[in-house]
PDB file of C-alpha atoms in Angstrom:
ATOM      1  CA  MET A  82      -9.019  16.565  -2.178  1.00 86.00           C
ATOM      2  CA  ASN A  83     -10.064  16.113  -5.497  1.00 92.00           C
ATOM      3  CA  LEU A  84      -8.311  12.821  -7.218  1.00 96.00           C
ATOM      4  CA  GLN A  85      -9.362  13.338 -10.379  1.00 96.00           C
ATOM      5  CA  HIS A  86      -6.677  13.897 -13.261  1.00 96.00           C
ATOM      6  CA  GLN A  87      -4.044  13.013 -10.703  1.00 98.00           C
ATOM      7  CA  THR A  88      -1.648  10.370 -11.189  1.00 98.00           C
ATOM      8  CA  ALA A  89      -0.832   6.821  -8.776  1.00 98.00           C
ATOM      9  CA  LEU A  90       1.148   4.634  -8.531  1.00 98.00           C
ATOM     10  CA  VAL A  91       0.436   1.123  -7.283  1.00 98.00           C
ATOM     11  CA  THR A  92       3.213  -1.789  -5.961  1.00 98.00           C
ATOM     12  CA  GLY A  93       2.069  -5.078  -6.252  1.00 97.00           C
ATOM     13  CA  GLY A  94      -1.051  -3.056  -8.569  1.00 97.00           C
ATOM     14  CA  GLY A  95      -1.504  -6.548 -10.438  1.00 96.00           C
ATOM     15  CA  THR A  96      -3.313  -8.621  -7.356  1.00 95.00           C
ATOM     16  CA  GLY A  97      -5.373  -8.592  -4.397  1.00 95.00           C
ATOM     17  CA  ILE A  98      -6.015  -5.070  -2.424  1.00 96.00           C
ATOM     18  CA  GLY A  99      -3.623  -3.919  -5.482  1.00 97.00           C
ATOM     19  CA  ARG A 100      -5.929  -4.125  -8.288  1.00 97.00           C
ATOM     20  CA  ALA A 101      -8.816  -3.367  -6.275  1.00 97.00           C
ATOM     21  CA  THR A 102      -7.288  -0.295  -5.207  1.00 98.00           C
ATOM     22  CA  SER A 103      -6.011   0.236  -8.904  1.00 98.00           C
ATOM     23  CA  LEU A 104      -9.261   0.009 -10.310  1.00 98.00           C
ATOM     24  CA  ALA A 105     -10.472   2.278  -7.261  1.00 98.00           C
ATOM     25  CA  LEU A 106      -8.241   4.752  -7.958  1.00 98.00           C
ATOM     26  CA  ALA A 107      -8.927   4.504 -11.973  1.00 98.00           C
ATOM     27  CA  GLY A 108     -13.058   5.026 -10.702  1.00 97.00           C
ATOM     28  CA  LYS A 109     -11.451   8.453  -9.696  1.00 98.00           C
ATOM     29  CA  GLY A 110     -10.381   9.577 -12.403  1.00 98.00           C
ATOM     30  CA  VAL A 111      -6.955   8.825 -11.358  1.00 98.00           C
ATOM     31  CA  SER A 112      -3.953   7.868 -13.849  1.00 98.00           C
ATOM     32  CA  VAL A 113      -2.139   4.022 -12.536  1.00 98.00           C
ATOM     33  CA  ALA A 114       0.751   2.912 -13.012  1.00 98.00           C
ATOM     34  CA  VAL A 115       0.079  -0.410 -11.565  1.00 98.00           C
ATOM     35  CA  ASN A 116       3.746  -2.116 -10.294  1.00 98.00           C
ATOM     36  CA  TYR A 117       4.820  -6.160 -10.509  1.00 97.00           C
ATOM     37  CA  SER A 118       7.751  -7.506  -9.676  1.00 95.00           C
ATOM     38  CA  ARG A 119       6.845 -11.249 -10.688  1.00 91.00           C
ATOM     39  CA  SER A 120       2.881 -11.345 -11.371  1.00 91.00           C
ATOM     40  CA  ARG A 121       3.328  -9.668 -15.271  1.00 95.00           C
ATOM     41  CA  GLN A 122      -0.210 -11.376 -16.451  1.00 97.00           C
ATOM     42  CA  GLU A 123      -1.747 -10.102 -13.610  1.00 97.00           C
ATOM     43  CA  ALA A 124      -0.526  -6.661 -13.943  1.00 97.00           C
ATOM     44  CA  GLU A 125      -1.085  -6.515 -17.670  1.00 98.00           C
ATOM     45  CA  GLU A 126      -4.538  -7.517 -16.960  1.00 98.00           C
ATOM     46  CA  THR A 127      -5.438  -4.983 -14.641  1.00 98.00           C
ATOM     47  CA  VAL A 128      -4.223  -2.223 -16.360  1.00 98.00           C
ATOM     48  CA  GLN A 129      -6.832  -3.102 -19.338  1.00 98.00           C
ATOM     49  CA  LEU A 130     -10.005  -3.574 -16.713  1.00 97.00           C
ATOM     50  CA  ILE A 131      -8.768  -0.042 -16.435  1.00 98.00           C
ATOM     51  CA  ARG A 132      -8.556   1.131 -19.683  1.00 98.00           C
ATOM     52  CA  SER A 133     -11.626  -0.972 -21.074  1.00 97.00           C
ATOM     53  CA  LEU A 134     -13.731   1.361 -18.120  1.00 94.00           C
ATOM     54  CA  GLY A 135     -12.473   4.198 -20.247  1.00 97.00           C
ATOM     55  CA  GLY A 136      -9.002   4.744 -17.550  1.00 97.00           C
ATOM     56  CA  GLN A 137      -5.687   5.564 -17.865  1.00 98.00           C
ATOM     57  CA  ALA A 138      -3.233   2.540 -17.233  1.00 98.00           C
ATOM     58  CA  ILE A 139       0.160   1.616 -17.542  1.00 98.00           C
ATOM     59  CA  ALA A 140       1.786  -1.547 -16.402  1.00 98.00           C
ATOM     60  CA  LEU A 141       5.956  -1.548 -14.820  1.00 98.00           C
ATOM     61  CA  GLN A 142       8.116  -4.208 -13.519  1.00 98.00           C
ATOM     62  CA  ALA A 143      10.153  -3.441 -11.406  1.00 98.00           C
ATOM     63  CA  ASP A 144      11.860  -5.182  -7.722  1.00 98.00           C
ATOM     64  CA  VAL A 145      10.622  -2.821  -5.016  1.00 98.00           C
ATOM     65  CA  SER A 146      13.868  -3.854  -2.814  1.00 98.00           C
ATOM     66  CA  LYS A 147      16.072  -2.392  -5.495  1.00 98.00           C
ATOM     67  CA  ASP A 148      16.907   1.149  -5.556  1.00 98.00           C
ATOM     68  CA  HIS A 149      17.972   1.729  -8.828  1.00 98.00           C
ATOM     69  CA  GLU A 150      14.417  -0.340 -10.051  1.00 98.00           C
ATOM     70  CA  VAL A 151      12.594   1.911  -7.940  1.00 98.00           C
ATOM     71  CA  ARG A 152      14.399   5.424  -9.262  1.00 98.00           C
ATOM     72  CA  ASP A 153      14.029   4.130 -13.200  1.00 98.00           C
ATOM     73  CA  MET A 154      10.177   3.255 -12.537  1.00 98.00           C
ATOM     74  CA  THR A 155       9.636   6.458 -11.034  1.00 98.00           C
ATOM     75  CA  ARG A 156      10.868   8.034 -13.845  1.00 98.00           C
ATOM     76  CA  GLN A 157       9.482   6.533 -16.436  1.00 98.00           C
ATOM     77  CA  ILE A 158       5.769   7.385 -14.770  1.00 98.00           C
ATOM     78  CA  ALA A 159       6.537  11.188 -14.629  1.00 97.00           C
ATOM     79  CA  HIS A 160       7.863  10.783 -18.751  1.00 97.00           C
ATOM     80  CA  HIS A 161       4.739   8.773 -19.644  1.00 98.00           C
ATOM     81  CA  PHE A 162       1.632  10.760 -17.487  1.00 98.00           C
ATOM     82  CA  GLY A 163       3.892  14.191 -17.376  1.00 96.00           C
ATOM     83  CA  THR A 164       3.157  14.031 -13.089  1.00 94.00           C
ATOM     84  CA  LEU A 165       3.361  11.703  -9.972  1.00 97.00           C
ATOM     85  CA  ASP A 166       0.604  12.445  -7.462  1.00 98.00           C
ATOM     86  CA  LEU A 167      -0.414   9.036  -5.097  1.00 98.00           C
ATOM     87  CA  LEU A 168       2.036   6.130  -3.631  1.00 98.00           C
ATOM     88  CA  VAL A 169       0.138   2.854  -2.173  1.00 98.00           C
ATOM     89  CA  ASN A 170       2.966   1.012  -0.745  1.00 98.00           C
ATOM     90  CA  ASN A 171       1.181  -2.517  -1.455  1.00 98.00           C
ATOM     91  CA  ALA A 172       3.894  -4.810  -2.822  1.00 98.00           C
ATOM     92  CA  SER A 173       4.572  -7.147   0.276  1.00 96.00           C
ATOM     93  CA  ILE A 174       5.833 -10.709   1.107  1.00 96.00           C
ATOM     94  CA  THR A 175       5.741 -13.242   3.902  1.00 94.00           C
ATOM     95  CA  SER A 176       7.423 -16.689   4.579  1.00 93.00           C
ATOM     96  CA  HIS A 177       4.155 -19.065   6.794  1.00 92.00           C
ATOM     97  CA  ILE A 178       6.506 -20.113   9.837  1.00 96.00           C
ATOM     98  CA  PRO A 179       5.287 -21.112  12.886  1.00 96.00           C
ATOM     99  CA  PHE A 180       5.846 -18.888  15.794  1.00 96.00           C
ATOM    100  CA  PRO A 181       7.835 -21.248  17.617  1.00 96.00           C
ATOM    101  CA  ASP A 182      10.144 -22.642  15.679  1.00 97.00           C
ATOM    102  CA  LEU A 183      12.821 -19.698  16.286  1.00 97.00           C
ATOM    103  CA  GLU A 184      15.094 -21.371  14.451  1.00 98.00           C
ATOM    104  CA  ALA A 185      13.437 -21.582  11.222  1.00 97.00           C
ATOM    105  CA  ALA A 186      13.633 -17.798  11.140  1.00 97.00           C
ATOM    106  CA  THR A 187      17.045 -17.682   9.227  1.00 98.00           C
ATOM    107  CA  GLU A 188      18.821 -14.558   8.376  1.00 98.00           C
ATOM    108  CA  GLU A 189      17.964 -14.730   4.670  1.00 98.00           C
ATOM    109  CA  VAL A 190      13.992 -14.543   5.561  1.00 98.00           C
ATOM    110  CA  TRP A 191      14.765 -11.580   7.786  1.00 98.00           C
ATOM    111  CA  ASP A 192      16.208 -10.152   5.266  1.00 98.00           C
ATOM    112  CA  ASN A 193      14.192 -10.630   2.126  1.00 98.00           C
ATOM    113  CA  LEU A 194      10.960  -9.406   3.925  1.00 98.00           C
ATOM    114  CA  PHE A 195      12.444  -6.546   5.668  1.00 98.00           C
ATOM    115  CA  ALA A 196      13.966  -5.622   1.989  1.00 98.00           C
ATOM    116  CA  VAL A 197      10.620  -5.563   0.241  1.00 98.00           C
ATOM    117  CA  ASN A 198       8.290  -4.906   3.376  1.00 98.00           C
ATOM    118  CA  VAL A 199      10.348  -1.716   4.501  1.00 98.00           C
ATOM    119  CA  LYS A 200      13.073  -0.882   2.253  1.00 98.00           C
ATOM    120  CA  GLY A 201      11.382  -0.917  -0.573  1.00 98.00           C
ATOM    121  CA  MET A 202       8.016   1.176   0.981  1.00 98.00           C
ATOM    122  CA  PHE A 203      10.968   3.091   2.004  1.00 98.00           C
ATOM    123  CA  TYR A 204      12.993   3.519  -0.963  1.00 98.00           C
ATOM    124  CA  CYS A 205       9.229   4.215  -2.992  1.00 98.00           C
ATOM    125  CA  ALA A 206       8.486   7.195  -0.928  1.00 98.00           C
ATOM    126  CA  ARG A 207      12.400   8.097  -1.915  1.00 98.00           C
ATOM    127  CA  ALA A 208      11.444   8.038  -5.095  1.00 98.00           C
ATOM    128  CA  VAL A 209       8.022   9.792  -5.522  1.00 98.00           C
ATOM    129  CA  ALA A 210       9.101  12.721  -2.760  1.00 98.00           C
ATOM    130  CA  PRO A 211      10.619  15.035  -5.969  1.00 98.00           C
ATOM    131  CA  TYR A 212       7.862  14.943  -7.979  1.00 98.00           C
ATOM    132  CA  MET A 213       5.187  15.728  -4.934  1.00 98.00           C
ATOM    133  CA  ASN A 214       7.619  18.339  -3.995  1.00 98.00           C
ATOM    134  CA  LYS A 215       7.564  19.721  -6.924  1.00 97.00           C
ATOM    135  CA  GLU A 216       3.814  19.763  -7.575  1.00 95.00           C
ATOM    136  CA  GLY A 217       3.250  21.267  -4.496  1.00 97.00           C
ATOM    137  CA  ARG A 218       1.336  18.231  -2.958  1.00 97.00           C
ATOM    138  CA  GLY A 219       1.128  13.939  -2.881  1.00 98.00           C
ATOM    139  CA  ALA A 220      -0.030  11.625  -0.928  1.00 98.00           C
ATOM    140  CA  ILE A 221       1.107   8.399  -0.069  1.00 98.00           C
ATOM    141  CA  VAL A 222      -0.544   4.969   1.526  1.00 98.00           C
ATOM    142  CA  ASN A 223       1.622   2.691   3.203  1.00 98.00           C
ATOM    143  CA  LEU A 224       0.113  -1.049   3.953  1.00 98.00           C
ATOM    144  CA  GLY A 225       0.480  -2.721   7.060  1.00 98.00           C
ATOM    145  CA  SER A 226      -1.070  -5.267   8.558  1.00 97.00           C
ATOM    146  CA  ILE A 227      -2.649  -6.310  12.110  1.00 96.00           C
ATOM    147  CA  ALA A 228       0.633  -8.681  12.801  1.00 96.00           C
ATOM    148  CA  GLY A 229       2.618  -5.425  13.360  1.00 97.00           C
ATOM    149  CA  THR A 230       0.059  -4.111  16.131  1.00 96.00           C
ATOM    150  CA  THR A 231      -0.602  -7.522  17.610  1.00 96.00           C
ATOM    151  CA  GLY A 232       2.439  -9.716  16.850  1.00 95.00           C
ATOM    152  CA  LEU A 233       0.888 -13.040  15.612  1.00 93.00           C
ATOM    153  CA  GLY A 234       0.842 -13.507  11.786  1.00 91.00           C
ATOM    154  CA  SER A 235       1.640 -15.260   9.036  1.00 91.00           C
ATOM    155  CA  SER A 236       5.834 -15.582  10.819  1.00 96.00           C
ATOM    156  CA  LEU A 237       7.593 -13.657  13.414  1.00 97.00           C
ATOM    157  CA  PRO A 238       9.330 -11.858  10.447  1.00 98.00           C
ATOM    158  CA  TYR A 239       6.364 -10.793   8.673  1.00 97.00           C
ATOM    159  CA  ALA A 240       4.973  -8.950  12.049  1.00 97.00           C
ATOM    160  CA  VAL A 241       7.730  -7.424  13.354  1.00 98.00           C
ATOM    161  CA  SER A 242       8.492  -6.034   9.673  1.00 98.00           C
ATOM    162  CA  LYS A 243       4.845  -4.976   9.461  1.00 98.00           C
ATOM    163  CA  ALA A 244       5.088  -3.137  13.082  1.00 98.00           C
ATOM    164  CA  ALA A 245       8.527  -1.317  11.211  1.00 98.00           C
ATOM    165  CA  VAL A 246       6.169  -0.365   8.037  1.00 98.00           C
ATOM    166  CA  HIS A 247       4.239   1.650  11.412  1.00 98.00           C
ATOM    167  CA  GLY A 248       7.084   3.232  12.379  1.00 98.00           C
ATOM    168  CA  LEU A 249       8.174   4.062   8.910  1.00 98.00           C
ATOM    169  CA  THR A 250       4.538   5.874   8.557  1.00 98.00           C
ATOM    170  CA  LYS A 251       5.321   8.071  11.360  1.00 98.00           C
ATOM    171  CA  SER A 252       8.873   8.578  10.602  1.00 98.00           C
ATOM    172  CA  LEU A 253       7.922   9.930   6.776  1.00 98.00           C
ATOM    173  CA  ALA A 254       4.917  11.892   7.713  1.00 98.00           C
ATOM    174  CA  ARG A 255       7.445  14.353  10.162  1.00 98.00           C
ATOM    175  CA  ALA A 256      10.220  13.979   7.506  1.00 98.00           C
ATOM    176  CA  LEU A 257       7.829  14.743   4.240  1.00 98.00           C
ATOM    177  CA  ALA A 258       5.659  17.311   6.074  1.00 98.00           C
ATOM    178  CA  PRO A 259       4.361  19.777   5.273  1.00 98.00           C
ATOM    179  CA  VAL A 260       3.744  19.118   1.385  1.00 98.00           C
ATOM    180  CA  ILE A 261       3.163  15.201   1.218  1.00 98.00           C
ATOM    181  CA  ARG A 262       0.591  13.767   3.809  1.00 98.00           C
ATOM    182  CA  VAL A 263       1.403  10.012   4.726  1.00 98.00           C
ATOM    183  CA  ASN A 264      -0.690   7.771   6.403  1.00 98.00           C
ATOM    184  CA  CYS A 265      -0.806   3.632   7.038  1.00 98.00           C
ATOM    185  CA  VAL A 266      -4.009   1.180   6.007  1.00 98.00           C
ATOM    186  CA  VAL A 267      -3.525  -1.472   8.713  1.00 97.00           C
ATOM    187  CA  PRO A 268      -5.549  -4.150   6.863  1.00 95.00           C
ATOM    188  CA  GLY A 269      -6.727  -7.953   9.540  1.00 91.00           C
ATOM    189  CA  ALA A 270      -8.017 -10.790   6.931  1.00 86.00           C
ATOM    190  CA  VAL A 271      -8.757  -9.770   3.648  1.00 85.00           C
ATOM    191  CA  GLN A 272      -9.869 -12.402   1.670  1.00 73.00           C
ATOM    192  CA  THR A 273      -6.471 -12.885  -1.074  1.00 73.00           C
ATOM    193  CA  ARG A 274      -4.920 -15.439  -2.569  1.00 64.00           C
ATOM    194  CA  TRP A 275      -2.553 -15.178   0.498  1.00 59.00           C
ATOM    195  CA  TRP A 276      -5.118 -17.787   1.832  1.00 54.00           C
ATOM    196  CA  ALA A 277      -3.842 -20.624  -0.661  1.00 59.00           C
ATOM    197  CA  GLY A 278      -3.799 -23.415   0.733  1.00 62.00           C
ATOM    198  CA  ARG A 279      -5.454 -22.371   3.986  1.00 57.00           C
ATOM    199  CA  GLU A 280      -9.404 -21.993   2.887  1.00 58.00           C
ATOM    200  CA  GLU A 281     -10.417 -23.790   5.663  1.00 65.00           C
ATOM    201  CA  GLN A 282      -8.751 -21.921   8.006  1.00 65.00           C
ATOM    202  CA  MET A 283     -10.139 -18.590   6.768  1.00 61.00           C
ATOM    203  CA  LYS A 284     -13.867 -19.995   6.929  1.00 63.00           C
ATOM    204  CA  HIS A 285     -13.255 -20.637  10.355  1.00 70.00           C
ATOM    205  CA  LEU A 286     -11.853 -17.183  11.588  1.00 74.00           C
ATOM    206  CA  ALA A 287     -14.915 -15.318  10.251  1.00 76.00           C
ATOM    207  CA  PRO A 288     -17.678 -16.771  12.643  1.00 81.00           C
ATOM    208  CA  ASN A 289     -15.558 -15.129  15.165  1.00 80.00           C
ATOM    209  CA  LEU A 290     -14.951 -11.820  14.026  1.00 85.00           C
ATOM    210  CA  LEU A 291     -17.206  -8.828  15.488  1.00 89.00           C
ATOM    211  CA  LEU A 292     -18.998  -8.607  11.870  1.00 88.00           C
ATOM    212  CA  GLN A 293     -18.614 -12.214  10.795  1.00 87.00           C
ATOM    213  CA  GLN A 294     -16.728 -11.426   8.008  1.00 85.00           C
ATOM    214  CA  LEU A 295     -13.388 -11.171   6.433  1.00 86.00           C
ATOM    215  CA  SER A 296     -12.704  -8.085   4.666  1.00 88.00           C
ATOM    216  CA  THR A 297     -12.447  -8.064   1.057  1.00 92.00           C
ATOM    217  CA  PRO A 298     -10.160  -6.219  -1.259  1.00 95.00           C
ATOM    218  CA  GLU A 299     -12.656  -3.962  -2.184  1.00 96.00           C
ATOM    219  CA  ASP A 300     -12.943  -3.011   1.062  1.00 95.00           C
ATOM    220  CA  ILE A 301      -9.794  -1.995   1.519  1.00 97.00           C
ATOM    221  CA  ALA A 302      -9.421  -0.217  -1.055  1.00 98.00           C
ATOM    222  CA  GLN A 303     -11.963   2.153  -0.333  1.00 97.00           C
ATOM    223  CA  LEU A 304     -10.212   2.938   2.808  1.00 98.00           C
ATOM    224  CA  ILE A 305      -7.375   3.962   1.407  1.00 98.00           C
ATOM    225  CA  CYS A 306      -8.921   5.769  -1.764  1.00 98.00           C
ATOM    226  CA  ALA A 307     -10.519   7.633   1.679  1.00 98.00           C
ATOM    227  CA  VAL A 308      -7.525   8.363   3.368  1.00 98.00           C
ATOM    228  CA  LEU A 309      -5.358   9.697   0.060  1.00 98.00           C
ATOM    229  CA  GLU A 310      -8.777  12.507  -0.677  1.00 98.00           C
ATOM    230  CA  GLN A 311      -8.476  13.261   3.431  1.00 98.00           C
ATOM    231  CA  GLU A 312      -6.308  16.528   3.561  1.00 97.00           C
ATOM    232  CA  ALA A 313      -6.370  16.993   7.497  1.00 98.00           C
ATOM    233  CA  MET A 314      -4.140  13.851   8.371  1.00 98.00           C
ATOM    234  CA  THR A 315      -0.481  12.332   8.473  1.00 98.00           C
ATOM    235  CA  GLY A 316       0.884   9.724  10.430  1.00 98.00           C
ATOM    236  CA  GLN A 317      -1.948   7.787  11.203  1.00 98.00           C
ATOM    237  CA  ILE A 318      -2.057   4.271  11.265  1.00 98.00           C
ATOM    238  CA  ILE A 319      -5.663   3.073  10.321  1.00 98.00           C
ATOM    239  CA  THR A 320      -7.271   0.308  10.888  1.00 96.00           C
ATOM    240  CA  VAL A 321      -9.949  -2.351   8.938  1.00 94.00           C
ATOM    241  CA  ASP A 322     -10.425  -5.729  10.080  1.00 89.00           C
ATOM    242  CA  SER A 323     -13.610  -6.583  10.611  1.00 84.00           C
ATOM    243  CA  GLY A 324     -13.121  -6.240  14.379  1.00 90.00           C
ATOM    244  CA  GLN A 325     -10.493  -8.919  14.547  1.00 88.00           C
ATOM    245  CA  THR A 326      -8.526  -7.271  17.040  1.00 88.00           C
ATOM    246  CA  MET A 327     -11.510  -6.463  19.583  1.00 84.00           C
TER     247      MET A 327
END
C-alpha cells in the first residue's frame, strides 16, 4: 500500500522509536499526529522537524491509559486532517525491578504497566477503528518487545505486559479483519533513552549480539513503515533484534 496522503497517529511519538517513526512516515508523505503524555517539548520538536522538511504534523497530548482522552484525541485528528488511516501503538512505560524481588512488583506497578502498555494500545485501536472502517482500509502496528517472548526484561511485570501485547495483536487482527490489518513489531535492545544510567551495560551487550550492534530507532521505524505498507499480512509478530534472541 502506498502511504502517501494518509494520516497516522503515533503514540509516544516525540522521542526514540516514536520520533523516528513519525519522521519516517512523514518522509513517505503521511500526515502525522504526534501523541505525547508528558514529553511536550520533544513532541513539538518532532512536529517542527517534520514541518521543516515540508511535511504535515500536529502534536496532541493524551494519556493513552485513559479511554476518554484517547477518544477525544482521535476526534481531533480526524477533524484536523479529515481522516485517520494508520496507528502506531508505540507508547509504553516500564519499571526497573530485579526479577527475584517479587515483593517489589507491587499492585501499583502491575496496574500502571498494564494500563499503558496493554489497555492503552487497545483503547487506541478501538478509537481509530471506526474511522478506518469508514475509509474501507487501515493498518495498526503495535510495539512489542523481546521481553514478551523471552520472559526477560527490565522487570517481570513489563515482560508479561509485552507478552500480552503480542496476544492482543493476534486478537485484534481477528476482530478487525478484513478491513484493518494489525501486526506487531518486536524490538530487542535499541539505542534510546531507556538506557539512561545503564550505558555501560549497553556497551557490553552489543558485542555479544550476532550482528554486534544494537538496533537504532531508525531501524525499527523502517520496519514499522514496511509492515504498514504490506497489504498481505496481519496478526504477525515480527522480531528485529540484531540476533539477540538467537
